[in-house]
mmCIF file of C-alpha atoms and ligand atoms in Angstrom:
data_model
loop_
_atom_site.group_PDB
_atom_site.id
_atom_site.type_symbol
_atom_site.label_atom_id
_atom_site.label_comp_id
_atom_site.label_asym_id
_atom_site.label_seq_id
_atom_site.Cartn_x
_atom_site.Cartn_y
_atom_site.Cartn_z
ATOM 1 C CA MET A 12 -20.318 1.724 35.928
ATOM 2 C CA THR A 13 -17.566 1.038 38.456
ATOM 3 C CA GLU A 14 -14.663 2.900 40.025
ATOM 4 C CA THR A 15 -12.307 0.347 38.517
ATOM 5 C CA PHE A 16 -11.893 -1.402 35.169
ATOM 6 C CA GLN A 17 -13.653 -4.773 35.171
ATOM 7 C CA PHE A 18 -14.348 -7.367 32.453
ATOM 8 C CA LYS A 19 -17.140 -9.881 33.058
ATOM 9 C CA LEU A 20 -17.787 -12.933 30.858
ATOM 10 C CA LEU A 21 -21.585 -13.298 30.658
ATOM 11 C CA ALA A 22 -21.878 -16.193 28.184
ATOM 12 C CA THR A 23 -19.838 -18.241 25.752
ATOM 13 C CA ASP A 24 -20.816 -20.222 22.645
ATOM 14 C CA GLY A 25 -17.871 -22.230 21.384
ATOM 15 C CA ARG A 26 -15.023 -19.723 21.415
ATOM 16 C CA ALA A 27 -17.388 -16.770 20.936
ATOM 17 C CA ARG A 28 -17.710 -14.666 24.130
ATOM 18 C CA ARG A 29 -20.440 -12.332 25.343
ATOM 19 C CA GLY A 30 -19.045 -9.991 27.967
ATOM 20 C CA GLU A 31 -19.093 -6.576 29.547
ATOM 21 C CA VAL A 32 -16.316 -4.093 30.277
ATOM 22 C CA SER A 33 -17.295 -1.804 33.179
ATOM 23 C CA MET A 34 -15.468 1.493 33.602
ATOM 24 C CA PRO A 35 -16.266 4.707 35.532
ATOM 25 C CA ARG A 36 -17.415 6.437 32.326
ATOM 26 C CA GLY A 37 -19.689 3.617 31.259
ATOM 27 C CA THR A 38 -20.143 -0.038 30.347
ATOM 28 C CA ILE A 39 -19.087 -1.612 27.041
ATOM 29 C CA ARG A 40 -21.177 -4.525 25.777
ATOM 30 C CA THR A 41 -18.954 -7.038 24.011
ATOM 31 C CA PRO A 42 -18.469 -8.135 21.298
ATOM 32 C CA ALA A 43 -18.240 -4.421 20.546
ATOM 33 C CA PHE A 44 -17.546 -2.364 17.452
ATOM 34 C CA MET A 45 -15.786 0.918 18.243
ATOM 35 C CA PRO A 46 -16.358 3.675 15.673
ATOM 36 C CA VAL A 47 -13.294 5.719 14.873
ATOM 37 C CA GLY A 48 -13.542 9.339 15.990
ATOM 38 C CA THR A 49 -10.641 10.555 13.904
ATOM 39 C CA VAL A 50 -9.766 14.171 14.679
ATOM 40 C CA GLY A 51 -12.211 14.489 17.536
ATOM 41 C CA THR A 52 -15.256 13.479 15.543
ATOM 42 C CA VAL A 53 -16.516 10.380 13.750
ATOM 43 C CA LYS A 54 -16.237 11.913 10.274
ATOM 44 C CA ALA A 55 -19.579 13.201 8.936
ATOM 45 C CA MET A 56 -21.395 12.058 12.067
ATOM 46 C CA TYR A 57 -22.703 13.793 15.158
ATOM 47 C CA LEU A 58 -21.592 11.916 18.261
ATOM 48 C CA ASP A 59 -25.173 11.897 19.597
ATOM 49 C CA GLN A 60 -26.112 9.902 16.491
ATOM 50 C CA VAL A 61 -23.144 7.576 17.074
ATOM 51 C CA ARG A 62 -24.422 6.936 20.612
ATOM 52 C CA GLU A 63 -28.002 6.423 19.444
ATOM 53 C CA LEU A 64 -26.776 3.761 17.026
ATOM 54 C CA GLY A 65 -25.504 1.778 20.004
ATOM 55 C CA ALA A 66 -21.823 2.672 20.348
ATOM 56 C CA ASP A 67 -20.635 2.329 23.960
ATOM 57 C CA ILE A 68 -17.096 3.517 23.200
ATOM 58 C CA ILE A 69 -15.303 5.360 20.394
ATOM 59 C CA LEU A 70 -11.698 5.679 19.311
ATOM 60 C CA GLY A 71 -9.785 8.932 19.637
ATOM 61 C CA ASN A 72 -6.886 9.654 17.335
ATOM 62 C CA THR A 73 -3.620 10.121 19.198
ATOM 63 C CA TYR A 74 -1.512 10.771 16.119
ATOM 64 C CA HIS A 75 -3.741 13.496 14.685
ATOM 65 C CA LEU A 76 -4.554 15.141 18.018
ATOM 66 C CA MET A 77 -0.929 15.314 19.146
ATOM 67 C CA LEU A 78 -0.097 17.198 15.940
ATOM 68 C CA ARG A 79 -3.207 19.415 15.985
ATOM 69 C CA PRO A 80 -4.402 20.874 18.335
ATOM 70 C CA GLY A 81 -1.672 19.232 20.497
ATOM 71 C CA ALA A 82 -2.037 16.942 23.529
ATOM 72 C CA GLU A 83 -1.126 19.675 26.060
ATOM 73 C CA ARG A 84 -3.739 21.992 24.541
ATOM 74 C CA VAL A 85 -6.437 19.290 24.718
ATOM 75 C CA ALA A 86 -5.482 18.807 28.389
ATOM 76 C CA ARG A 87 -5.730 22.578 29.042
ATOM 77 C CA LEU A 88 -9.176 22.468 27.439
ATOM 78 C CA GLY A 89 -10.269 19.775 29.890
ATOM 79 C CA GLY A 90 -9.431 16.577 28.021
ATOM 80 C CA LEU A 91 -10.814 14.881 24.947
ATOM 81 C CA HIS A 92 -14.232 13.971 26.446
ATOM 82 C CA ASN A 93 -15.064 17.616 27.162
ATOM 83 C CA PHE A 94 -13.489 18.786 23.894
ATOM 84 C CA ILE A 95 -15.628 16.549 21.663
ATOM 85 C CA ARG A 96 -18.610 16.170 24.076
ATOM 86 C CA TRP A 97 -18.470 12.390 24.421
ATOM 87 C CA GLU A 98 -18.803 11.394 28.074
ATOM 88 C CA ARG A 99 -18.510 7.637 27.619
ATOM 89 C CA PRO A 100 -15.260 5.644 27.349
ATOM 90 C CA ILE A 101 -12.679 6.543 24.705
ATOM 91 C CA LEU A 102 -9.924 4.205 23.533
ATOM 92 C CA THR A 103 -6.820 5.728 21.982
ATOM 93 C CA ASP A 104 -4.207 3.987 19.895
ATOM 94 C CA SER A 105 -0.560 4.705 20.693
ATOM 95 C CA GLY A 106 0.085 6.461 17.392
ATOM 96 C CA GLY A 107 2.844 4.166 16.150
ATOM 97 C CA PHE A 108 0.751 2.482 13.493
ATOM 98 C CA GLN A 109 -0.333 5.809 12.028
ATOM 99 C CA VAL A 110 3.156 7.249 12.060
ATOM 100 C CA MET A 111 4.030 4.316 9.774
ATOM 101 C CA SER A 112 1.128 4.873 7.444
ATOM 102 C CA LEU A 113 0.708 8.662 7.464
ATOM 103 C CA SER A 114 3.951 10.514 8.072
ATOM 104 C CA SER A 115 7.265 10.627 6.247
ATOM 105 C CA LEU A 116 8.814 8.231 8.721
ATOM 106 C CA ARG A 117 12.269 9.361 9.775
ATOM 107 C CA LYS A 118 13.449 6.553 12.008
ATOM 108 C CA LEU A 119 12.358 3.910 14.471
ATOM 109 C CA ASN A 120 14.754 2.559 17.089
ATOM 110 C CA GLU A 121 14.805 1.280 20.672
ATOM 111 C CA GLN A 122 14.097 4.802 21.942
ATOM 112 C CA GLY A 123 10.914 5.172 19.933
ATOM 113 C CA VAL A 124 9.824 6.671 16.629
ATOM 114 C CA THR A 125 10.948 9.974 15.129
ATOM 115 C CA PHE A 126 8.865 11.442 12.316
ATOM 116 C CA LYS A 127 7.913 14.526 10.390
ATOM 117 C CA SER A 128 4.391 15.797 10.876
ATOM 118 C CA HIS A 129 2.205 15.511 7.767
ATOM 119 C CA VAL A 130 0.517 18.690 8.996
ATOM 120 C CA ASP A 131 3.442 21.137 9.172
ATOM 121 C CA GLY A 132 6.591 19.111 8.565
ATOM 122 C CA ALA A 133 7.810 19.638 12.151
ATOM 123 C CA LEU A 134 9.935 16.884 13.689
ATOM 124 C CA TYR A 135 8.490 14.758 16.507
ATOM 125 C CA HIS A 136 9.943 12.049 18.707
ATOM 126 C CA MET A 137 7.554 9.606 20.344
ATOM 127 C CA SER A 138 8.925 7.216 22.930
ATOM 128 C CA PRO A 139 6.791 4.583 24.692
ATOM 129 C CA GLU A 140 6.705 6.933 27.683
ATOM 130 C CA ARG A 141 5.663 9.958 25.593
ATOM 131 C CA SER A 142 2.893 7.953 23.908
ATOM 132 C CA ILE A 143 1.425 7.044 27.308
ATOM 133 C CA GLU A 144 1.874 10.653 28.462
ATOM 134 C CA ILE A 145 -0.007 11.927 25.391
ATOM 135 C CA GLN A 146 -2.851 9.430 25.891
ATOM 136 C CA GLY A 147 -2.999 10.529 29.548
ATOM 137 C CA LEU A 148 -3.203 14.209 28.521
ATOM 138 C CA LEU A 149 -6.129 13.239 26.265
ATOM 139 C CA ASP A 150 -7.699 11.644 29.379
ATOM 140 C CA SER A 151 -8.141 8.410 27.421
ATOM 141 C CA ASP A 152 -9.857 5.538 29.258
ATOM 142 C CA ILE A 153 -8.172 2.661 27.418
ATOM 143 C CA GLN A 154 -4.618 3.410 26.322
ATOM 144 C CA MET A 155 -2.574 1.274 23.953
ATOM 145 C CA GLN A 156 1.112 0.505 24.340
ATOM 146 C CA LEU A 157 3.469 1.880 21.694
ATOM 147 C CA ASP A 158 4.333 -0.972 19.351
ATOM 148 C CA GLU A 159 5.833 -1.681 15.966
ATOM 149 C CA CYS A 160 3.464 -3.246 13.468
ATOM 150 C CA VAL A 161 5.128 -4.931 10.482
ATOM 151 C CA ALA A 162 3.216 -5.091 7.183
ATOM 152 C CA LEU A 163 2.888 -8.607 5.737
ATOM 153 C CA PRO A 164 4.515 -10.395 3.978
ATOM 154 C CA ALA A 165 7.748 -9.772 5.850
ATOM 155 C CA GLU A 166 11.005 -11.583 6.639
ATOM 156 C CA PRO A 167 10.828 -13.747 9.808
ATOM 157 C CA ASP A 168 13.797 -11.992 11.448
ATOM 158 C CA GLU A 169 12.167 -8.597 10.774
ATOM 159 C CA ILE A 170 8.931 -9.823 12.362
ATOM 160 C CA GLU A 171 10.867 -11.203 15.342
ATOM 161 C CA ARG A 172 12.876 -7.980 15.844
ATOM 162 C CA ALA A 173 9.710 -5.861 15.848
ATOM 163 C CA MET A 174 7.871 -8.294 18.129
ATOM 164 C CA GLU A 175 10.697 -8.392 20.715
ATOM 165 C CA MET A 176 11.041 -4.597 20.704
ATOM 166 C CA SER A 177 7.275 -4.243 21.135
ATOM 167 C CA LEU A 178 7.543 -6.495 24.209
ATOM 168 C CA ARG A 179 10.245 -4.245 25.691
ATOM 169 C CA TRP A 180 8.063 -1.221 24.884
ATOM 170 C CA ALA A 181 5.098 -2.893 26.587
ATOM 171 C CA GLU A 182 7.111 -3.079 29.808
ATOM 172 C CA ARG A 183 8.128 0.605 29.515
ATOM 173 C CA CYS A 184 4.514 1.600 28.833
ATOM 174 C CA LYS A 185 3.312 -0.358 31.858
ATOM 175 C CA VAL A 186 5.806 1.541 34.061
ATOM 176 C CA ALA A 187 4.883 4.894 32.484
ATOM 177 C CA PHE A 188 1.157 4.201 32.876
ATOM 178 C CA GLY A 189 1.573 3.362 36.564
ATOM 179 C CA ASP A 190 -1.602 2.774 38.519
ATOM 180 C CA GLN A 191 -4.632 4.665 37.170
ATOM 181 C CA PRO A 192 -7.781 3.073 38.694
ATOM 182 C CA GLY A 193 -10.712 3.173 36.283
ATOM 183 C CA LYS A 194 -8.379 3.352 33.297
ATOM 184 C CA ALA A 195 -6.574 0.582 31.451
ATOM 185 C CA MET A 196 -3.506 0.072 29.355
ATOM 186 C CA PHE A 197 -3.661 -2.763 26.834
ATOM 187 C CA GLY A 198 -0.655 -4.686 25.535
ATOM 188 C CA ILE A 199 -0.513 -5.486 21.814
ATOM 189 C CA VAL A 200 0.407 -8.975 20.606
ATOM 190 C CA GLN A 201 2.691 -8.943 17.588
ATOM 191 C CA GLY A 202 4.488 -11.745 15.734
ATOM 192 C CA GLY A 203 3.212 -11.409 12.158
ATOM 193 C CA ASP A 204 2.132 -14.706 10.567
ATOM 194 C CA ILE A 205 4.556 -16.819 12.613
ATOM 195 C CA PRO A 206 2.789 -18.986 15.208
ATOM 196 C CA LYS A 207 5.683 -19.408 17.630
ATOM 197 C CA LEU A 208 6.354 -15.647 17.687
ATOM 198 C CA ARG A 209 2.644 -14.965 18.284
ATOM 199 C CA GLU A 210 2.613 -17.422 21.163
ATOM 200 C CA ARG A 211 5.740 -15.940 22.752
ATOM 201 C CA SER A 212 4.389 -12.392 22.421
ATOM 202 C CA ALA A 213 1.061 -13.367 24.030
ATOM 203 C CA LEU A 214 2.667 -15.306 26.896
ATOM 204 C CA VAL A 215 5.160 -12.544 27.807
ATOM 205 C CA LEU A 216 2.399 -9.907 27.690
ATOM 206 C CA ARG A 217 0.187 -12.177 29.798
ATOM 207 C CA ASP A 218 2.887 -12.216 32.513
ATOM 208 C CA LEU A 219 2.772 -8.402 32.576
ATOM 209 C CA ASP A 220 -0.753 -8.867 33.973
ATOM 210 C CA LEU A 221 -2.290 -6.005 31.942
ATOM 211 C CA LYS A 222 -6.003 -5.085 32.012
ATOM 212 C CA GLY A 223 -6.610 -6.153 28.406
ATOM 213 C CA TYR A 224 -4.880 -7.379 25.278
ATOM 214 C CA ALA A 225 -4.977 -6.285 21.662
ATOM 215 C CA VAL A 226 -4.021 -8.483 18.743
ATOM 216 C CA GLY A 227 -1.990 -6.274 16.418
ATOM 217 C CA GLY A 228 0.033 -6.857 13.292
ATOM 218 C CA LEU A 229 -2.996 -8.186 11.409
ATOM 219 C CA ALA A 230 -5.266 -6.746 8.716
ATOM 220 C CA VAL A 231 -2.025 -5.506 7.188
ATOM 221 C CA GLY A 232 -2.285 -7.253 3.832
ATOM 222 C CA GLU A 233 -2.541 -10.916 4.782
ATOM 223 C CA PRO A 234 -5.394 -13.129 3.521
ATOM 224 C CA GLN A 235 -8.337 -13.548 5.913
ATOM 225 C CA GLU A 236 -7.504 -17.175 6.627
ATOM 226 C CA VAL A 237 -3.974 -16.217 7.737
ATOM 227 C CA MET A 238 -5.506 -13.641 10.101
ATOM 228 C CA LEU A 239 -7.881 -16.290 11.501
ATOM 229 C CA ASP A 240 -5.041 -18.829 11.819
ATOM 230 C CA MET A 241 -3.098 -16.286 13.911
ATOM 231 C CA LEU A 242 -6.174 -15.845 16.150
ATOM 232 C CA ASP A 243 -6.224 -19.641 16.587
ATOM 233 C CA VAL A 244 -2.714 -19.394 18.018
ATOM 234 C CA THR A 245 -3.001 -16.093 19.906
ATOM 235 C CA CYS A 246 -6.386 -16.221 21.699
ATOM 236 C CA PRO A 247 -5.735 -19.498 23.571
ATOM 237 C CA ALA A 248 -2.451 -18.005 24.875
ATOM 238 C CA LEU A 249 -4.286 -14.964 26.302
ATOM 239 C CA PRO A 250 -6.141 -14.982 29.654
ATOM 240 C CA THR A 251 -9.826 -15.803 29.247
ATOM 241 C CA GLU A 252 -10.880 -13.284 31.905
ATOM 242 C CA LYS A 253 -9.483 -10.267 30.043
ATOM 243 C CA PRO A 254 -10.836 -8.506 26.938
ATOM 244 C CA ARG A 255 -9.288 -9.119 23.514
ATOM 245 C CA TYR A 256 -9.225 -6.334 20.898
ATOM 246 C CA LEU A 257 -8.447 -7.113 17.239
ATOM 247 C CA MET A 258 -7.030 -3.877 15.858
ATOM 248 C CA GLY A 259 -8.237 -2.408 12.590
ATOM 249 C CA VAL A 260 -10.781 -5.139 11.842
ATOM 250 C CA GLY A 261 -12.773 -5.099 9.764
ATOM 251 C CA THR A 262 -15.434 -6.019 7.253
ATOM 252 C CA PRO A 263 -18.689 -7.540 8.588
ATOM 253 C CA ASP A 264 -17.401 -10.958 7.474
ATOM 254 C CA ASP A 265 -14.056 -10.441 9.274
ATOM 255 C CA ILE A 266 -15.925 -9.501 12.456
ATOM 256 C CA LEU A 267 -18.369 -12.417 12.282
ATOM 257 C CA LYS A 268 -15.509 -14.926 11.949
ATOM 258 C CA SER A 269 -13.160 -13.229 14.452
ATOM 259 C CA VAL A 270 -15.880 -13.328 17.132
ATOM 260 C CA ALA A 271 -16.057 -17.095 16.547
ATOM 261 C CA HIS A 272 -12.286 -17.142 17.147
ATOM 262 C CA GLY A 273 -12.586 -15.420 20.548
ATOM 263 C CA ILE A 274 -12.323 -11.672 19.881
ATOM 264 C CA ASP A 275 -14.315 -9.150 21.997
ATOM 265 C CA MET A 276 -13.550 -5.689 20.554
ATOM 266 C CA PHE A 277 -13.082 -4.241 17.055
ATOM 267 C CA ASP A 278 -12.295 -0.921 15.402
ATOM 268 C CA CYS A 279 -12.232 -0.044 11.723
ATOM 269 C CA VAL A 280 -12.499 3.022 9.506
ATOM 270 C CA MET A 281 -14.301 0.842 6.946
ATOM 271 C CA PRO A 282 -17.934 1.833 7.672
ATOM 272 C CA THR A 283 -17.232 5.577 7.736
ATOM 273 C CA ARG A 284 -14.490 5.799 5.090
ATOM 274 C CA SER A 285 -16.255 3.535 2.591
ATOM 275 C CA GLY A 286 -19.542 5.343 3.304
ATOM 276 C CA ARG A 287 -17.969 8.586 2.163
ATOM 277 C CA HIS A 288 -16.918 6.818 -1.039
ATOM 278 C CA GLY A 289 -20.454 5.555 -1.753
ATOM 279 C CA LEU A 290 -20.293 2.017 -0.388
ATOM 280 C CA ALA A 291 -23.345 0.933 1.649
ATOM 281 C CA PHE A 292 -23.284 -2.082 3.976
ATOM 282 C CA THR A 293 -26.694 -3.697 4.350
ATOM 283 C CA ARG A 294 -28.196 -6.922 5.623
ATOM 284 C CA TYR A 295 -28.147 -8.172 2.044
ATOM 285 C CA GLY A 296 -24.546 -7.344 1.321
ATOM 286 C CA ARG A 297 -22.723 -4.339 -0.086
ATOM 287 C CA ILE A 298 -24.215 -1.832 -2.527
ATOM 288 C CA ASN A 299 -21.993 0.633 -4.367
ATOM 289 C CA LEU A 300 -24.172 3.681 -4.831
ATOM 290 C CA ARG A 301 -21.786 5.158 -7.380
ATOM 291 C CA ASN A 302 -23.008 2.538 -9.841
ATOM 292 C CA ALA A 303 -25.255 3.992 -12.575
ATOM 293 C CA ARG A 304 -27.842 1.224 -12.160
ATOM 294 C CA HIS A 305 -29.101 2.959 -9.008
ATOM 295 C CA ALA A 306 -29.846 6.212 -10.869
ATOM 296 C CA GLU A 307 -33.614 5.611 -10.976
ATOM 297 C CA ASP A 308 -34.083 3.073 -8.215
ATOM 298 C CA THR A 309 -36.703 4.573 -5.904
ATOM 299 C CA ARG A 310 -36.284 1.898 -3.190
ATOM 300 C CA PRO A 311 -34.466 2.775 0.050
ATOM 301 C CA LEU A 312 -31.462 0.682 1.062
ATOM 302 C CA ASP A 313 -33.635 -1.333 3.473
ATOM 303 C CA GLU A 314 -37.222 -0.332 4.239
ATOM 304 C CA GLN A 315 -37.289 -2.463 7.404
ATOM 305 C CA SER A 316 -34.386 -0.608 9.024
ATOM 306 C CA SER A 317 -34.920 1.690 12.013
ATOM 307 C CA CYS A 318 -32.198 3.992 10.674
ATOM 308 C CA PRO A 319 -33.627 7.000 8.730
ATOM 309 C CA ALA A 320 -30.648 7.022 6.338
ATOM 310 C CA THR A 321 -31.380 3.387 5.469
ATOM 311 C CA ARG A 322 -35.171 3.539 5.446
ATOM 312 C CA ASP A 323 -36.166 6.971 4.106
ATOM 313 C CA TYR A 324 -33.843 7.868 1.225
ATOM 314 C CA SER A 325 -34.061 6.391 -2.269
ATOM 315 C CA ARG A 326 -31.044 4.752 -3.835
ATOM 316 C CA ALA A 327 -31.529 7.193 -6.717
ATOM 317 C CA TYR A 328 -31.037 10.156 -4.380
ATOM 318 C CA LEU A 329 -28.049 8.546 -2.633
ATOM 319 C CA HIS A 330 -26.549 7.815 -6.065
ATOM 320 C CA HIS A 331 -27.085 11.454 -7.062
ATOM 321 C CA LEU A 332 -25.511 12.790 -3.853
ATOM 322 C CA ILE A 333 -22.445 10.561 -4.166
ATOM 323 C CA ARG A 334 -22.010 11.311 -7.880
ATOM 324 C CA SER A 335 -22.354 15.056 -7.079
ATOM 325 C CA ASN A 336 -19.820 14.652 -4.240
ATOM 326 C CA GLU A 337 -22.345 16.259 -1.877
ATOM 327 C CA SER A 338 -21.323 15.915 1.804
ATOM 328 C CA LEU A 339 -24.866 14.727 2.633
ATOM 329 C CA GLY A 340 -24.097 11.589 0.607
ATOM 330 C CA GLY A 341 -21.169 10.671 2.849
ATOM 331 C CA MET A 342 -23.160 11.618 5.954
ATOM 332 C CA LEU A 343 -26.127 9.400 5.049
ATOM 333 C CA LEU A 344 -23.990 6.413 4.026
ATOM 334 C CA SER A 345 -21.722 6.729 7.100
ATOM 335 C CA TRP A 346 -24.898 6.809 9.156
ATOM 336 C CA ASN A 347 -26.288 3.759 7.349
ATOM 337 C CA ASN A 348 -23.016 1.842 7.654
ATOM 338 C CA LEU A 349 -22.467 2.550 11.365
ATOM 339 C CA ALA A 350 -26.121 1.640 11.981
ATOM 340 C CA TYR A 351 -25.582 -1.637 10.146
ATOM 341 C CA TYR A 352 -22.350 -2.436 12.034
ATOM 342 C CA GLN A 353 -24.033 -1.782 15.385
ATOM 343 C CA GLU A 354 -27.069 -3.840 14.340
ATOM 344 C CA LEU A 355 -24.686 -6.683 13.425
ATOM 345 C CA MET A 356 -22.944 -6.415 16.829
ATOM 346 C CA ALA A 357 -26.295 -6.464 18.650
ATOM 347 C CA GLY A 358 -27.254 -9.579 16.681
ATOM 348 C CA ILE A 359 -23.909 -11.206 17.512
ATOM 349 C CA ARG A 360 -24.296 -10.464 21.245
ATOM 350 C CA LYS A 361 -27.847 -11.862 21.297
ATOM 351 C CA ALA A 362 -26.899 -14.994 19.352
ATOM 352 C CA ILE A 363 -24.072 -15.793 21.800
ATOM 353 C CA GLU A 364 -26.412 -15.234 24.774
ATOM 354 C CA GLU A 365 -28.867 -17.680 23.201
ATOM 355 C CA GLY A 366 -26.225 -20.262 22.278
ATOM 356 C CA ARG A 367 -27.014 -20.077 18.575
ATOM 357 C CA TYR A 368 -23.963 -18.257 17.204
ATOM 358 C CA ALA A 369 -23.174 -20.851 14.515
ATOM 359 C CA ASP A 370 -26.716 -20.528 13.109
ATOM 360 C CA PHE A 371 -26.549 -16.734 13.312
ATOM 361 C CA MET A 372 -23.292 -16.746 11.353
ATOM 362 C CA ALA A 373 -24.720 -19.019 8.662
ATOM 363 C CA GLU A 374 -27.960 -17.059 8.181
ATOM 364 C CA THR A 375 -26.131 -13.714 8.199
ATOM 365 C CA GLN A 376 -23.689 -14.870 5.522
ATOM 366 C CA GLU A 377 -26.590 -16.364 3.537
ATOM 367 C CA ASN A 378 -28.393 -13.007 3.548
ATOM 368 C CA TRP A 379 -25.246 -11.213 2.353
ATOM 369 C CA LYS A 380 -25.303 -13.400 -0.739
ATOM 370 C CA ARG A 381 -28.620 -11.858 -1.772
ATOM 371 C CA GLY A 382 -26.361 -8.918 -2.465
ATOM 372 C CA ASP A 383 -27.015 -5.922 -4.556
ATOM 373 C CA LEU A 384 -30.694 -6.498 -5.382
HETATM 374 N N1 0WY B 521 -1.050 0.201 17.480
HETATM 375 C C1 0WY B 521 -1.460 -0.596 16.483
HETATM 376 N N2 0WY B 521 -2.515 -0.230 15.719
HETATM 377 C C2 0WY B 521 -2.882 -1.054 14.677
HETATM 378 C C3 0WY B 521 -3.934 -0.631 13.807
HETATM 379 C C4 0WY B 521 -4.675 0.694 13.998
HETATM 380 C C5 0WY B 521 -6.032 0.417 14.609
HETATM 381 N N3 0WY B 521 -6.961 1.550 14.368
HETATM 382 C C6 0WY B 521 -6.574 2.791 15.025
HETATM 383 C C7 0WY B 521 -7.471 3.951 14.607
HETATM 384 C C8 0WY B 521 -7.147 5.167 15.458
HETATM 385 C C9 0WY B 521 -7.979 6.362 15.072
HETATM 386 C C10 0WY B 521 -7.858 6.675 13.594
HETATM 387 C C11 0WY B 521 -8.094 5.475 12.714
HETATM 388 C C12 0WY B 521 -7.308 4.252 13.123
HETATM 389 C C13 0WY B 521 -4.262 -1.466 12.738
HETATM 390 N N4 0WY B 521 -5.147 -1.295 11.723
HETATM 391 C C14 0WY B 521 -5.018 -2.389 10.947
HETATM 392 N N5 0WY B 521 -5.674 -2.601 9.802
HETATM 393 C C15 0WY B 521 -6.533 -1.571 9.227
HETATM 394 C C16 0WY B 521 -6.904 -2.083 7.850
HETATM 395 C C17 0WY B 521 -7.769 -1.119 7.146
HETATM 396 C C18 0WY B 521 -9.122 -1.351 7.107
HETATM 397 C C19 0WY B 521 -9.945 -0.463 6.436
HETATM 398 C C20 0WY B 521 -9.396 0.666 5.792
HETATM 399 C C21 0WY B 521 -8.026 0.907 5.856
HETATM 400 C C22 0WY B 521 -7.192 0.007 6.526
HETATM 401 N N6 0WY B 521 -4.117 -3.260 11.420
HETATM 402 C C23 0WY B 521 -3.614 -2.702 12.540
HETATM 403 C C24 0WY B 521 -2.601 -3.120 13.404
HETATM 404 C C25 0WY B 521 -2.223 -2.288 14.449
HETATM 405 C C26 0WY B 521 -1.128 -2.651 15.327
HETATM 406 O O1 0WY B 521 -0.487 -3.714 15.185
HETATM 407 N N7 0WY B 521 -0.781 -1.773 16.301
#
């Protein structure tokens, strides 16, 4: 806990880093997985549970909250932490990525993005300055610049246009953010799957001397090895003494490999969203509880787990709940999946501390192959 935002590197193992982000609202142990608290709650989870599982920080949802209940209303109600009763750090995305994927996008130009709300069809304009203002009204601890993320594959000149505009928006967001001790604004590296654009984006953002850096424009349809190749180019161009956040990533395998490529922070809807659809992540790989073969399997997902959802409920019952579309099914599998992700992160952190990350990776991937027993 500190009055300012500080990142400390505690250990490294190859390019894997074990660190700690200290902020007034709490300390974040890295590598960290940040559960997504969509519209003020991690879907189907109580935030006390999310904390008990080991989460030091969660994501808020700028796009949803600005549409409903509205950023000014959240501010009048005392900010997002009071609203959702989470007193530790919250990271908010700038909203640009979700505008692209959720709303009937009207237009995107130098001034920002104009879109129709998917809630009530009203028109909104979000400039870099307004995005930072909204994240400030939410009292967010780590705020992301507004950026333009291009889905892959894409034309090189399209990727370059979006990357250069995102750099100009980074500068505007830095000015709008000003000096807020104890809070941070992260820049977002763009550049698609083009190494020289990635390098330029990282180097220009580095000169802005921001508190942390996200790697964006990935996990947008490219193969995993392209994503990892872009990390090979981007991470070395970023300052070692600042945290690196790979946006929207990912599966346990993505996370394991991205840590080895120098990433410190992750967020993904995967564990909660796929949990609601019946997919369980376990130490031995994925298990799709919708599958009929679980209908009479009395074993729990993993009897050695400390998580009640994983240890105490039979696969038969989970199968029944998911097939019956009972909300308890999604709750238990979201719980299991978040527990597994946090257990994986704890294992990653320990392995780096002990200088045995390569072995940890190999044995973890070996166990996943045992798969759906
Ligand atoms: N600014 C910005 N955000 C990005 C995001 C959103 C990160 N999660 C925000 C979070 C806020 C709260 C609500 C939820 C989202 C990404 N997500 C992905 N892939 C997801 C790939 C994926 C994985 C599993 C399921 C669906 C999609 N690539 C991303 C790239 C960018 C980017 O360049 N710029």
